[in-house]
Short mmCIF file of C-alpha atoms and ligand atoms in Angstrom, two decimals:
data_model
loop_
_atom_site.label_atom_id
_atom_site.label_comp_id
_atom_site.label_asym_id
_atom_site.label_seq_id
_atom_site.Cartn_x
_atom_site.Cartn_y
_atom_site.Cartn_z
CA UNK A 1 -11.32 247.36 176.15
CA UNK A 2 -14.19 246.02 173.98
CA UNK A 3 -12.48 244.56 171.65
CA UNK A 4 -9.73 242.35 174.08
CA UNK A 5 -13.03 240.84 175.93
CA UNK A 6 -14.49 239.54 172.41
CA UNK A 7 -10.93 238.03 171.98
CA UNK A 8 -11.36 235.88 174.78
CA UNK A 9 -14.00 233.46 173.36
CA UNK A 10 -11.81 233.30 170.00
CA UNK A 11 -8.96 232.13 171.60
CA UNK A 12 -10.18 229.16 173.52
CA UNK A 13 -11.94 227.82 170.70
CA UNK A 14 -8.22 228.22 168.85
CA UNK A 15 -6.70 226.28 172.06
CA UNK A 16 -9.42 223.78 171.88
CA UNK A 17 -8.51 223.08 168.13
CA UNK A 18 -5.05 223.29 168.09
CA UNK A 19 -5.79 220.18 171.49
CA UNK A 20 -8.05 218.15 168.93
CA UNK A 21 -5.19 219.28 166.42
CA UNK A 22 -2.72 217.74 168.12
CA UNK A 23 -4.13 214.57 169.03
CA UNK A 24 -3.70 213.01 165.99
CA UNK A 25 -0.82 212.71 163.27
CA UNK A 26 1.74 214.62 162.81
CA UNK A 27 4.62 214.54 159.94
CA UNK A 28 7.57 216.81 159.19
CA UNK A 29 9.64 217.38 155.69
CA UNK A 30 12.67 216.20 155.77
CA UNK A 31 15.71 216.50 152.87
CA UNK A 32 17.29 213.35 152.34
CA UNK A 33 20.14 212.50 150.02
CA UNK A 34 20.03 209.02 147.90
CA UNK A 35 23.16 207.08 148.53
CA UNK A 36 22.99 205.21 145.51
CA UNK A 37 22.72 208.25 142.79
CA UNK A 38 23.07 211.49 145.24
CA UNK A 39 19.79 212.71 144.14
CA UNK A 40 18.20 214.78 147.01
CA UNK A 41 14.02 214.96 147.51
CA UNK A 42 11.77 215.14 150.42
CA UNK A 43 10.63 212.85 152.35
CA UNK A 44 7.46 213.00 154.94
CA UNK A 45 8.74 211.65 158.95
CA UNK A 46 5.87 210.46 161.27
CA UNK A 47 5.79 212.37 164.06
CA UNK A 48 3.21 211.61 166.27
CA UNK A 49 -0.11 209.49 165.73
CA UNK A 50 -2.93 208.41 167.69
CA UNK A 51 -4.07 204.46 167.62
CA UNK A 52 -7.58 203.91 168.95
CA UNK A 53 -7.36 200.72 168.28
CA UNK A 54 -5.68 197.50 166.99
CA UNK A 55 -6.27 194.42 164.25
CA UNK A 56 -5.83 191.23 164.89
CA UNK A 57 -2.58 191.01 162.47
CA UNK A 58 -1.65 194.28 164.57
CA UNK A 59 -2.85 196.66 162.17
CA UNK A 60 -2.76 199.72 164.08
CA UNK A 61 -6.49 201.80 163.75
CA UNK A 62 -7.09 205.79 164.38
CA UNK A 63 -5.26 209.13 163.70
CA UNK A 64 -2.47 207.48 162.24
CA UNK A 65 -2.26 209.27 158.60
CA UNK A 66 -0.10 207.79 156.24
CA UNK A 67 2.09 205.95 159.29
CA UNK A 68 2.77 202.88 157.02
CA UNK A 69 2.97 204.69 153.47
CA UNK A 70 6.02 206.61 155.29
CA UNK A 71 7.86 204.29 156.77
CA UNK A 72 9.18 203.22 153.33
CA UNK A 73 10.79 205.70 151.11
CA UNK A 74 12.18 205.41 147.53
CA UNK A 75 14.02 207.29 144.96
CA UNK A 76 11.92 208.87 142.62
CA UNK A 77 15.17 208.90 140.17
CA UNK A 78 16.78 205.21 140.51
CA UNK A 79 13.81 203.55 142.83
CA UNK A 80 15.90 202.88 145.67
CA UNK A 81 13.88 202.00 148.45
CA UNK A 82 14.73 202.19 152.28
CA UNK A 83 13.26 203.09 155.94
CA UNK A 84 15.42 206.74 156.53
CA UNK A 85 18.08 205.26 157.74
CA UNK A 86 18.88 203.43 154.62
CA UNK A 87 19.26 206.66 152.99
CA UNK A 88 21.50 208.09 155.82
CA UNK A 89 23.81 205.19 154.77
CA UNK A 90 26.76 205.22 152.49
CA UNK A 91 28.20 202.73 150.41
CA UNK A 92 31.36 201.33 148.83
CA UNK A 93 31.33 201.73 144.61
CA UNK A 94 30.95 197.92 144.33
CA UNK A 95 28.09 197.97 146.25
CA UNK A 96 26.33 200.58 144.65
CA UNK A 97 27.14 198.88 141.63
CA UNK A 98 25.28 195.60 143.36
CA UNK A 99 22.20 197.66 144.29
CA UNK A 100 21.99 199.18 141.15
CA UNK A 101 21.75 195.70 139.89
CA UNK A 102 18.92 194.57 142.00
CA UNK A 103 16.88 198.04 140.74
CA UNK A 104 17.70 197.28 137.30
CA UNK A 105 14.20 195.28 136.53
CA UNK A 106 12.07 197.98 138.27
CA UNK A 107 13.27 201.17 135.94
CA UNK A 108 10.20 201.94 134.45
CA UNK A 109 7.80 200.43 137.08
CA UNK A 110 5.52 202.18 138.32
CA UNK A 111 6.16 202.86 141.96
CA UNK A 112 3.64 201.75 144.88
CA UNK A 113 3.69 201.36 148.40
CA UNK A 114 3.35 197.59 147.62
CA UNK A 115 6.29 197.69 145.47
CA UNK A 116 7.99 199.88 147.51
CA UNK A 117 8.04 197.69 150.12
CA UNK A 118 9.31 194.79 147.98
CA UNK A 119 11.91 196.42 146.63
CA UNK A 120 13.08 197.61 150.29
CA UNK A 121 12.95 193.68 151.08
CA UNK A 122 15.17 192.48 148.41
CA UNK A 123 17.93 195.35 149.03
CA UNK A 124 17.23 193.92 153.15
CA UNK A 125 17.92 190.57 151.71
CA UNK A 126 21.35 191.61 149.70
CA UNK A 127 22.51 193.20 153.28
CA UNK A 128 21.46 189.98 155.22
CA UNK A 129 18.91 191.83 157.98
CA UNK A 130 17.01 190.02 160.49
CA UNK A 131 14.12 187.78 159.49
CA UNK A 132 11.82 189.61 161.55
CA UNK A 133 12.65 192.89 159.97
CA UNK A 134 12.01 191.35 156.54
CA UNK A 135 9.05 190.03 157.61
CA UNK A 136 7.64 193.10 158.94
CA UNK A 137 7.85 194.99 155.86
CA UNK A 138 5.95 192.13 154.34
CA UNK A 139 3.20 192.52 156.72
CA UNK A 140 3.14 196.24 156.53
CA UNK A 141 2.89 195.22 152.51
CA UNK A 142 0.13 193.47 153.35
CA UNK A 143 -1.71 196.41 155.19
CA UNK A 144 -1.81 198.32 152.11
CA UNK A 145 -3.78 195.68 150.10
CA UNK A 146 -6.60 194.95 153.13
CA UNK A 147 -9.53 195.70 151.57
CA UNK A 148 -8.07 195.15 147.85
CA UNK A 149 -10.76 192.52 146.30
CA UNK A 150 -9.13 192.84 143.37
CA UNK A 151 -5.53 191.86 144.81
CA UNK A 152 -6.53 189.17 147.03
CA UNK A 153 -4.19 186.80 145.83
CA UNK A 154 -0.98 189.50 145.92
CA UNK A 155 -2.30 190.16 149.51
CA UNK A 156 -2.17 186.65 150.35
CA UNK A 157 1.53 186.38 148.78
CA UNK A 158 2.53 188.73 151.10
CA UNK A 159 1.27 186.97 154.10
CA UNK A 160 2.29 184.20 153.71
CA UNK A 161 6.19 185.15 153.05
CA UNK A 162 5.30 187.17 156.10
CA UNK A 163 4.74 184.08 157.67
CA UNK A 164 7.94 182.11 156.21
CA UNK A 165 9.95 185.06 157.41
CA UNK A 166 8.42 184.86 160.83
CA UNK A 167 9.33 181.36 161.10
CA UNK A 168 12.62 181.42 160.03
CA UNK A 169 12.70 184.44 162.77
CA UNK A 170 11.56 181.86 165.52
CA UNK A 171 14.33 179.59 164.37
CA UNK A 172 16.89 181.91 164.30
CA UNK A 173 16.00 182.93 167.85
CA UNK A 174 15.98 186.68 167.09
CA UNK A 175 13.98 187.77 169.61
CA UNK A 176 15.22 188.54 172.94
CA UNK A 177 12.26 188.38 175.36
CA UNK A 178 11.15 185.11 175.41
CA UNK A 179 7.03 185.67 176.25
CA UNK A 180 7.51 187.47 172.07
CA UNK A 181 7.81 184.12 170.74
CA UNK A 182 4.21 183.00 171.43
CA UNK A 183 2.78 186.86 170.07
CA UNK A 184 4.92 185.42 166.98
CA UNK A 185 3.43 182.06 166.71
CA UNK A 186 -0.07 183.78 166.94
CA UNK A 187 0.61 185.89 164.15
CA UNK A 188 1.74 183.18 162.26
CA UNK A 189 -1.42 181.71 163.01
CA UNK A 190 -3.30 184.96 162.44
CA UNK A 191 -1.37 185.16 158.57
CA UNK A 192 -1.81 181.44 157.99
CA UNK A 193 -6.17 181.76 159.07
CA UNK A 194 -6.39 185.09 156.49
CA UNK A 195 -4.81 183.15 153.20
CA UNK A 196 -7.23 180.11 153.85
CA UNK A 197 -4.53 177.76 155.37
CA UNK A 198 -6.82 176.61 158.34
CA UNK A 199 -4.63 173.37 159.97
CA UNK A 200 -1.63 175.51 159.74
CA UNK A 201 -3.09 178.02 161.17
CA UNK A 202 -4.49 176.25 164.35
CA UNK A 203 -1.02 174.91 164.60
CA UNK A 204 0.44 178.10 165.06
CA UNK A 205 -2.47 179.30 167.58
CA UNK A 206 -1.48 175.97 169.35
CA UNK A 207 2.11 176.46 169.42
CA UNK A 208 0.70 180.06 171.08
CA UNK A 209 -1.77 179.09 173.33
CA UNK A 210 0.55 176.38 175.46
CA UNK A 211 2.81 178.37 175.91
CA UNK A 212 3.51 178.81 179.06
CA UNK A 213 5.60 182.28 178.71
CA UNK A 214 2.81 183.70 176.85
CA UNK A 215 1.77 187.61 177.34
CA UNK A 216 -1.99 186.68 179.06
CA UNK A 217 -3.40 188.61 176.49
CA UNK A 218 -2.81 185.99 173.92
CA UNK A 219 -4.35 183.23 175.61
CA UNK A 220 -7.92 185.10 174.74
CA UNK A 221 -7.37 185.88 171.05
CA UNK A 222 -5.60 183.12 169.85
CA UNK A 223 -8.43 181.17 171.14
CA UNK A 224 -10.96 183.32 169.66
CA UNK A 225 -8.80 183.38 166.51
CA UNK A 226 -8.61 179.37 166.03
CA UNK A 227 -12.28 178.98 166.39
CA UNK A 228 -12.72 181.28 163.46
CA UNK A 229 -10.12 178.70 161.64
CA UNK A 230 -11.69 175.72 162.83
CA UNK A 231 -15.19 177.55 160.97
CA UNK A 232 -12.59 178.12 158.13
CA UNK A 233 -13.35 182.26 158.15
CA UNK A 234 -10.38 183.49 156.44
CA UNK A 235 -11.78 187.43 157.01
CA UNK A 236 -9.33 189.96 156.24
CA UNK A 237 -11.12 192.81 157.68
CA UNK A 238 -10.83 192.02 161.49
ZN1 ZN B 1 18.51 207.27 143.72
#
């Protein structure tokens, strides 16, 4: 009998961990198949994280592991680079043909989640996606290089095609509720204040603040966020 009673105390420390445990991230192997060259490798899924809290160019903050290192995947034979579901795709020989084209100049790079990313936006850019989706893996790019003194002006690149993607985004109407286009125009705002472009910037904070189908949240922090433009702060680490 002894010995079940000094179980006890054992296994609620156990469940207590495994709670802790579990409030955090989570990621699961998964095989996946390169559609370009067939070659098969592993690839880590997200599947769970906890965000505590959020930047203000919605940089998520917390338990969230290597969330935006695994969104993007590549081929660690031909550099192919794609969310999952670009490797769950299959293609005709002539396209293949036109992706292997676009790879050609990064053979021998050396891969990053920077480049990555970049490669994953010009095969986005052969197959015509959304603006918004190209523009998200620029500012997901962008992430990587936050505290990067020595790549401020890469970081900066990024933003601000972030920014021209976002806009073209706006103009091609491509999102569907309209209170999203001022959260857009603040992060164009938001990119614009961070790489040192200060009247654009309160433009786009403007452009947020009246109007009038705004979340209410945004009326606060764009505010906040222009006076820091009008002071011309371009701080990264917020
Ligand atoms: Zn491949």
């Amino acid at each position: 009998m002894k010995p079940k009673s000094l179980l006890k105390p054992t296994l609620l420390i156990i469940g207590l961990l495994n709670a802790t445990l579990s409030f955090g991230h989570t990621s699961y192997p998964k095989e996946v198949k390169c559609p370009i060259d067939g070659n098969k490798f592993t690839i880590y899924v997200t599947a769970s994280y906890t965000t505590f809290s959020t930047l203000k160019d919605f940089q998520k903050q917390g338990a969230i592991g290597d969330l935006y290192e695994s969104y993007i995947n590549s081929c660690p034979k031909c550099h192919y680079c794609g969310y999952q579901s670009d490797f769950d795709s299959t293609f005709s020989d002539s396209t293949k043909q036109d992706i292997l084209k676009i790879l050609e100049p990064f053979k021998n790079s050396k891969m990053t989640d920077v480049l990555e990313n970049e490669i994953a936006i010009i095969i986005h850019q052969y197959f015509k996606r959304d603006n918004d989706n190209i523009a998200n893996l620029y500012l997901v790019a962008s992430y990587f290089l936050k505290g990067d003194s020595l790549q401020k002006s890469k970081r900066k690149e990024l933003q601000l095609n972030c920014a021209i993607y976002l806009t073209k985004a706006i103009e091609a109407k491509e999102y569907d509720k309209p209170e999203t286009y001022a959260t857009i125009n603040y992060l164009i705002g938001e990119l614009y204040r961070r790489i040192g472009e200060f009247d654009t910037a309160i433009k786009y904070y403007d452009f947020a603040i009246n109007d009038r189908k705004k979340k209410e949240w945004i009326l606060e922090v764009a505010t906040k966020q222009k006076e820091l433009a009008i002071k011309k702060d371009e701080d990264n680490s917020i």
